[in-house]
């Protein structure tokens, strides 16, 4: 199969042009290494997952950099955060941009090390699995339900791995090995139960007490688990949007998965047809649409800027996207393939009391994209278009 071009390549090239280091973070198997190697094929490459290389770098950093010369790609750099201190010394001495491309898949430790050692010396790029835009641009197109079930992991498309096999192995090798080592969970079955319960709460406001009651562990433990899942790029939060409209706003974030295919696996969904009939299909569709917009933000070199609006009476807008000039784009997300004018009811109401709202949009599963009564109706495959380049 032909190489699937990544939209983040432009941001990576630009980062290397203006900074001595570029740090690419994201989930395991999202394509970070492939992106780095394809963008800079002439660079030397080293992977800290290799036990011998890990021991060498850990015990002899000077010898490590003598052997592996810049320009250099260092994979899974979060395994040795102290390596960044030595990198800082080298880039300050060399004073040359684009010398080191670092990748990492655990953002808490890596972010802290980058902030301490490479502040002002590195561009930061977050890479998630393929977007619908990227797949469509490479002539890969699926239905709504196929995208929901299959997900977007590169190995599904580059190597043709079966979905259930990939996510089962992903869960066992990544979640059970990496996350349990970090969290030191003693009862694996409770942690698996927690993840499945979390998948069943996609698009809902996070409630640690409710999860604690259903899982059988303390709310403090639930919050710790959520924090590590987010730091490991397994889930992400959408925070509530604050403004001066009312003081009675919901203040807790919503939770989403960075891979809908993993969510459907955790929910026990076996195929695309089952995904279409699942009671949580609407939640999964919302997750996929928000992911598409998030990927467009990250692939352009930006950061996550996504919010939702809900007041204490239950009035809600699914997504609020900040845009230029302190304006915001209100978005409603509907899984239906058939247009209904009432899809835009909440947006019309929101526009009445939100002077900074522009380009109101409904994203749905219908094939037609059009404008009606000032509201843009957009097919979900074009959701990334809401992010200006």
Coordinates of N, CA, C and O in Angstrom, one line a residue, residues 161-267:
X161 N -4.0 -5.1 9.6 CA -4.3 -5.9 10.7 C -5.8 -6.0 11.0 O -6.5 -4.9 10.9
X162 N -6.4 -7.1 11.4 CA -7.8 -7.2 11.8 C -8.0 -6.3 13.0 O -7.2 -6.3 13.9
X163 N -9.2 -5.6 13.1 CA -9.5 -4.7 14.1 C -9.4 -5.3 15.5 O -8.7 -4.8 16.4
X164 N -10.1 -6.4 15.7 CA -10.2 -7.0 17.1 C -8.8 -7.5 17.5 O -8.5 -7.4 18.7
X165 N -8.0 -8.0 16.6 CA -6.7 -8.4 16.9 C -5.8 -7.3 17.3 O -5.1 -7.3 18.4
X166 N -5.9 -6.2 16.6 CA -5.0 -5.0 16.9 C -5.4 -4.4 18.3 O -4.5 -4.2 19.1
X167 N -6.7 -4.2 18.5 CA -7.1 -3.6 19.8 C -6.9 -4.5 21.0 O -6.6 -4.0 22.1
X168 N -7.1 -5.8 20.8 CA -6.8 -6.7 21.9 C -5.3 -6.7 22.2 O -5.0 -6.6 23.4
X169 N -4.4 -6.7 21.2 CA -3.0 -6.7 21.5 C -2.6 -5.3 22.1 O -1.7 -5.2 22.9
X170 N -3.2 -4.3 21.5 CA -2.9 -2.9 22.0 C -3.3 -2.8 23.5 O -2.5 -2.2 24.3
X171 N -4.4 -3.3 23.8 CA -4.9 -3.3 25.2 C -3.9 -4.1 26.1 O -3.5 -3.6 27.2
X172 N -3.6 -5.3 25.7 CA -2.8 -6.1 26.6 C -1.3 -5.6 26.7 O -0.7 -5.6 27.8
X173 N -0.7 -5.2 25.6 CA 0.7 -4.8 25.6 C 0.9 -3.3 26.1 O 1.8 -3.1 26.9
X174 N 0.0 -2.4 25.7 CA 0.1 -1.0 26.1 C -0.5 -0.8 27.4 O 0.1 -0.3 28.4
X175 N -1.8 -1.0 27.5 CA -2.5 -0.7 28.8 C -2.1 -1.6 29.9 O -1.7 -1.1 31.0
X176 N -2.1 -2.9 29.7 CA -1.7 -3.8 30.8 C -0.2 -3.6 31.2 O 0.1 -3.7 32.4
X177 N 0.6 -3.4 30.2 CA 2.1 -3.3 30.6 C 2.5 -1.9 31.0 O 2.9 -1.7 32.1
X178 N 2.2 -1.0 30.1 CA 2.7 0.4 30.4 C 2.0 1.1 31.6 O 2.5 1.6 32.5
X179 N 0.6 1.1 31.4 CA -0.1 1.8 32.4 C -0.1 1.2 33.8 O -0.1 1.9 34.8
X180 N -0.2 -0.1 33.8 CA -0.2 -0.8 35.1 C 1.1 -0.6 35.8 O 1.2 -0.6 37.0
X181 N 2.2 -0.6 35.0 CA 3.5 -0.3 35.6 C 3.6 1.1 36.2 O 4.1 1.3 37.3
X182 N 3.0 2.0 35.5 CA 3.0 3.4 36.0 C 2.1 3.5 37.2 O 2.5 4.1 38.2
X183 N 1.0 2.9 37.2 CA 0.0 3.1 38.2 C 0.2 2.0 39.4 O -0.3 2.2 40.5
X184 N 0.9 1.0 39.1 CA 1.1 -0.1 40.0 C -0.2 -0.6 40.5 O -0.4 -0.8 41.7
X185 N -1.1 -0.9 39.6 CA -2.4 -1.5 40.0 C -2.3 -2.9 40.4 O -1.6 -3.7 39.7
X186 N -2.9 -3.2 41.6 CA -2.7 -4.6 42.1 C -3.8 -5.5 41.6 O -3.6 -6.7 41.5
X187 N -5.0 -4.9 41.3 CA -6.1 -5.7 40.8 C -6.4 -5.3 39.4 O -7.1 -4.4 39.1
X188 N -5.9 -6.2 38.4 CA -6.1 -5.9 37.0 C -7.6 -5.9 36.6 O -8.0 -5.1 35.8
X189 N -8.4 -6.8 37.2 CA -9.8 -6.9 36.8 C -10.5 -5.6 37.1 O -11.4 -5.2 36.4
X190 N -10.2 -4.9 38.2 CA -10.8 -3.7 38.6 C -10.5 -2.6 37.6 O -11.3 -1.7 37.2
X191 N -9.2 -2.6 37.2 CA -8.8 -1.5 36.2 C -9.4 -1.8 34.8 O -9.9 -0.8 34.2
X192 N -9.6 -3.0 34.4 CA -10.3 -3.3 33.2 C -11.7 -2.9 33.3 O -12.3 -2.4 32.3
X193 N -12.3 -3.2 34.4 CA -13.7 -2.8 34.6 C -13.9 -1.3 34.5 O -14.8 -0.7 33.9
X194 N -12.9 -0.5 35.1 CA -12.9 0.9 35.1 C -12.8 1.4 33.6 O -13.6 2.3 33.2
X195 N -12.0 0.8 32.8 CA -11.8 1.3 31.4 C -13.1 1.0 30.6 O -13.5 1.9 29.8
X196 N -13.7 -0.1 30.9 CA -15.0 -0.4 30.1 C -16.1 0.5 30.6 O -16.9 1.0 29.8
X197 N -16.1 0.8 31.9 CA -17.1 1.8 32.4 C -16.9 3.2 31.8 O -17.8 3.9 31.4
X198 N -15.6 3.5 31.6 CA -15.3 4.8 31.0 C -15.7 4.9 29.6 O -16.2 5.9 29.1
X199 N -15.5 3.8 28.8 CA -16.0 3.7 27.5 C -17.5 3.9 27.4 O -18.0 4.5 26.4
X200 N -18.2 3.4 28.4 CA -19.6 3.6 28.4 C -20.1 5.0 28.8 O -21.3 5.3 28.7
X201 N -19.1 5.8 29.2 CA -19.4 7.2 29.6 C -18.9 8.3 28.6 O -18.7 9.4 29.0
X202 N -18.5 7.8 27.4 CA -18.0 8.8 26.4 C -19.0 9.9 26.2 O -20.2 9.8 26.1
X203 N -18.4 11.1 26.2 CA -19.2 12.3 26.0 C -20.0 12.8 27.2 O -20.8 13.7 27.1
X204 N -19.8 12.1 28.3 CA -20.5 12.5 29.5 C -19.6 13.3 30.5 O -18.3 13.2 30.4
X205 N -20.2 14.1 31.3 CA -19.4 14.8 32.3 C -18.7 13.9 33.3 O -19.4 12.9 33.8
X206 N -17.4 14.1 33.6 CA -16.7 13.2 34.4 C -17.2 13.2 35.9 O -17.4 14.3 36.4
X207 N -17.5 12.1 36.4 CA -18.0 12.0 37.8 C -17.2 10.9 38.5 O -17.5 9.7 38.4
X208 N -16.2 11.3 39.2 CA -15.3 10.3 39.9 C -16.0 9.5 40.9 O -15.7 8.3 41.1
X209 N -17.0 10.2 41.6 CA -17.7 9.5 42.7 C -18.6 8.3 42.1 O -18.6 7.2 42.6
X210 N -19.2 8.6 41.0 CA -20.0 7.6 40.3 C -19.2 6.4 39.8 O -19.5 5.3 40.0
X211 N -18.0 6.8 39.2 CA -17.1 5.7 38.7 C -16.5 4.9 39.9 O -16.3 3.7 39.8
X212 N -16.3 5.6 41.0 CA -15.8 5.0 42.2 C -16.8 3.9 42.7 O -16.4 2.8 43.0
X213 N -18.0 4.3 42.7 CA -19.1 3.4 43.2 C -19.2 2.2 42.3 O -19.4 1.1 42.8
X214 N -19.2 2.4 41.0 CA -19.4 1.4 40.1 C -18.2 0.4 39.9 O -18.3 -0.7 39.6
X215 N -17.0 1.0 40.2 CA -15.8 0.2 40.0 C -15.3 -0.5 41.3 O -14.8 -1.6 41.3
X216 N -15.6 0.2 42.4 CA -15.2 -0.4 43.7 C -13.9 0.0 44.2 O -13.2 -0.7 45.0
X217 N -13.4 1.2 43.7 CA -12.2 1.8 44.3 C -12.5 3.2 44.6 O -13.5 3.7 44.3
X218 N -11.6 3.9 45.4 CA -11.9 5.2 45.9 C -11.9 6.2 44.8 O -11.3 6.0 43.7
X219 N -12.6 7.3 45.0 CA -12.6 8.4 44.0 C -11.2 9.0 43.8 O -10.9 9.5 42.7
X220 N -10.4 9.0 44.8 CA -9.0 9.5 44.7 C -8.3 8.6 43.7 O -7.5 9.1 42.8
X221 N -8.5 7.3 43.8 CA -7.8 6.4 42.8 C -8.4 6.6 41.4 O -7.6 6.6 40.4
X222 N -9.7 6.8 41.3 CA -10.3 7.1 40.0 C -9.7 8.3 39.3 O -9.3 8.3 38.1
X223 N -9.5 9.3 40.1 CA -8.9 10.6 39.6 C -7.4 10.3 39.2 O -7.0 10.9 38.1
X224 N -6.7 9.5 39.9 CA -5.3 9.2 39.6 C -5.3 8.4 38.2 O -4.5 8.7 37.4
X225 N -6.2 7.4 38.1 CA -6.2 6.6 36.9 C -6.6 7.5 35.7 O -6.0 7.4 34.6
X226 N -7.6 8.4 35.9 CA -7.9 9.3 34.8 C -6.8 10.2 34.3 O -6.6 10.4 33.2
X227 N -6.0 10.7 35.3 CA -4.9 11.5 35.0 C -3.9 10.8 34.2 O -3.3 11.4 33.2
X228 N -3.6 9.6 34.5 CA -2.6 8.8 33.8 C -3.1 8.4 32.4 O -2.3 8.4 31.5
X229 N -4.3 8.1 32.3 CA -4.9 7.8 31.0 C -4.8 9.0 30.1 O -4.5 8.8 28.9
X230 N -5.0 10.1 30.6 CA -4.9 11.4 29.8 C -3.5 11.6 29.5 O -3.1 12.0 28.3
X231 N -2.6 11.4 30.4 CA -1.1 11.7 30.2 C -0.6 10.7 29.2 O 0.4 11.0 28.5
X232 N -1.2 9.5 29.0 CA -0.8 8.5 28.1 C -1.5 8.6 26.8 O -1.4 7.7 26.0
X233 N -2.3 9.6 26.6 CA -3.0 9.9 25.3 C -4.1 8.8 25.0 O -4.5 8.6 23.9
X234 N -4.5 8.2 26.1 CA -5.6 7.2 25.8 C -7.0 7.9 25.8 O -7.9 7.5 25.1
X235 N -7.1 8.9 26.7 CA -8.3 9.7 26.7 C -8.0 11.2 26.7 O -6.8 11.5 26.9
X236 N -8.9 12.0 26.4 CA -8.7 13.5 26.5 C -10.0 14.1 27.1 O -11.1 13.5 27.0
X237 N -9.8 15.3 27.7 CA -11.0 16.0 28.2 C -11.3 17.2 27.4 O -10.5 17.8 26.8
X238 N -12.6 17.5 27.4 CA -13.1 18.7 26.8 C -13.7 19.5 28.0 O -14.6 19.1 28.6
X239 N -13.1 20.7 28.2 CA -13.4 21.5 29.4 C -14.7 22.3 29.1 O -15.0 22.6 27.9
X240 N -15.4 22.7 30.1 CA -16.6 23.6 29.9 C -16.2 25.0 29.5 O -15.1 25.5 29.9
X241 N -17.0 25.6 28.7 CA -16.7 27.0 28.3 C -17.3 28.0 29.3 O -18.5 27.9 29.6
X242 N -16.5 28.9 29.7 CA -16.9 29.9 30.7 C -17.1 31.3 30.0 O -16.3 31.6 29.1
X243 N -18.1 32.0 30.5 CA -18.3 33.3 29.9 C -19.1 34.1 30.9 O -19.3 33.7 32.1
X244 N -19.6 35.3 30.5 CA -20.4 36.1 31.4 C -21.9 36.0 31.2 O -22.7 36.8 31.7
X245 N -22.3 35.0 30.4 CA -23.7 34.8 30.2 C -24.5 34.5 31.5 O -25.6 35.0 31.7
X246 N -23.9 33.6 32.2 CA -24.6 33.1 33.4 C -23.6 32.5 34.4 O -22.5 32.0 33.9
X247 N -23.9 32.5 35.6 CA -23.0 31.9 36.6 C -23.3 30.5 36.9 O -22.6 29.8 37.6
X248 N -24.5 30.1 36.3 CA -24.9 28.7 36.6 C -24.5 27.8 35.5 O -25.3 27.3 34.7
X249 N -23.2 27.5 35.4 CA -22.6 26.7 34.4 C -22.1 25.4 35.0 O -21.5 25.4 36.1
X250 N -22.2 24.3 34.2 CA -21.5 23.1 34.6 C -20.0 23.3 34.6 O -19.5 23.9 33.6
X251 N -19.3 22.8 35.6 CA -17.8 23.1 35.7 C -16.9 21.9 35.5 O -15.7 22.0 35.6
X252 N -17.5 20.7 35.3 CA -16.7 19.5 35.1 C -16.5 19.2 33.6 O -17.3 19.5 32.8
X253 N -15.3 18.6 33.3 CA -15.0 18.3 31.9 C -15.8 17.0 31.4 O -16.2 16.3 32.2
X254 N -15.9 16.9 30.1 CA -16.3 15.6 29.5 C -15.1 14.8 29.1 O -14.0 15.3 28.9
X255 N -15.4 13.5 29.0 CA -14.3 12.6 28.7 C -14.5 11.9 27.3 O -15.6 11.6 26.9
X256 N -13.4 11.8 26.5 CA -13.5 11.1 25.2 C -12.2 10.3 25.0 O -11.2 10.5 25.7
X257 N -12.3 9.3 24.1 CA -11.2 8.4 23.8 C -10.4 9.0 22.6 O -11.1 9.5 21.7
X258 N -9.1 8.9 22.6 CA -8.3 9.3 21.4 C -8.4 8.3 20.3 O -7.9 8.6 19.2
X259 N -9.1 7.2 20.5 CA -9.2 6.2 19.4 C -10.6 5.5 19.6 O -10.8 4.8 20.5
X260 N -11.5 5.8 18.6 CA -12.9 5.2 18.7 C -12.8 3.7 18.6 O -13.7 3.0 19.1
X261 N -11.8 3.2 17.8 CA -11.7 1.7 17.7 C -11.4 1.0 19.0 O -12.0 0.0 19.3
X262 N -10.6 1.7 19.9 CA -10.4 1.1 21.2 C -11.6 1.2 22.0 O -11.9 0.2 22.8
X263 N -12.4 2.3 21.9 CA -13.6 2.4 22.7 C -14.6 1.3 22.3 O -15.3 0.7 23.1
X264 N -14.8 1.1 21.0 CA -15.7 0.1 20.5 C -15.3 -1.3 21.0 O -16.1 -2.2 21.3
X265 N -13.9 -1.5 21.0 CA -13.4 -2.8 21.5 C -13.8 -3.0 23.0 O -14.2 -4.1 23.4
X266 N -13.6 -1.9 23.8 CA -13.9 -2.0 25.2 C -15.4 -2.2 25.5 O -15.8 -2.8 26.5
X267 N -16.2 -1.7 24.5 CA -17.7 -1.9 24.7 C -18.2 -3.2 24.2 O -19.3 -3.5 24.2

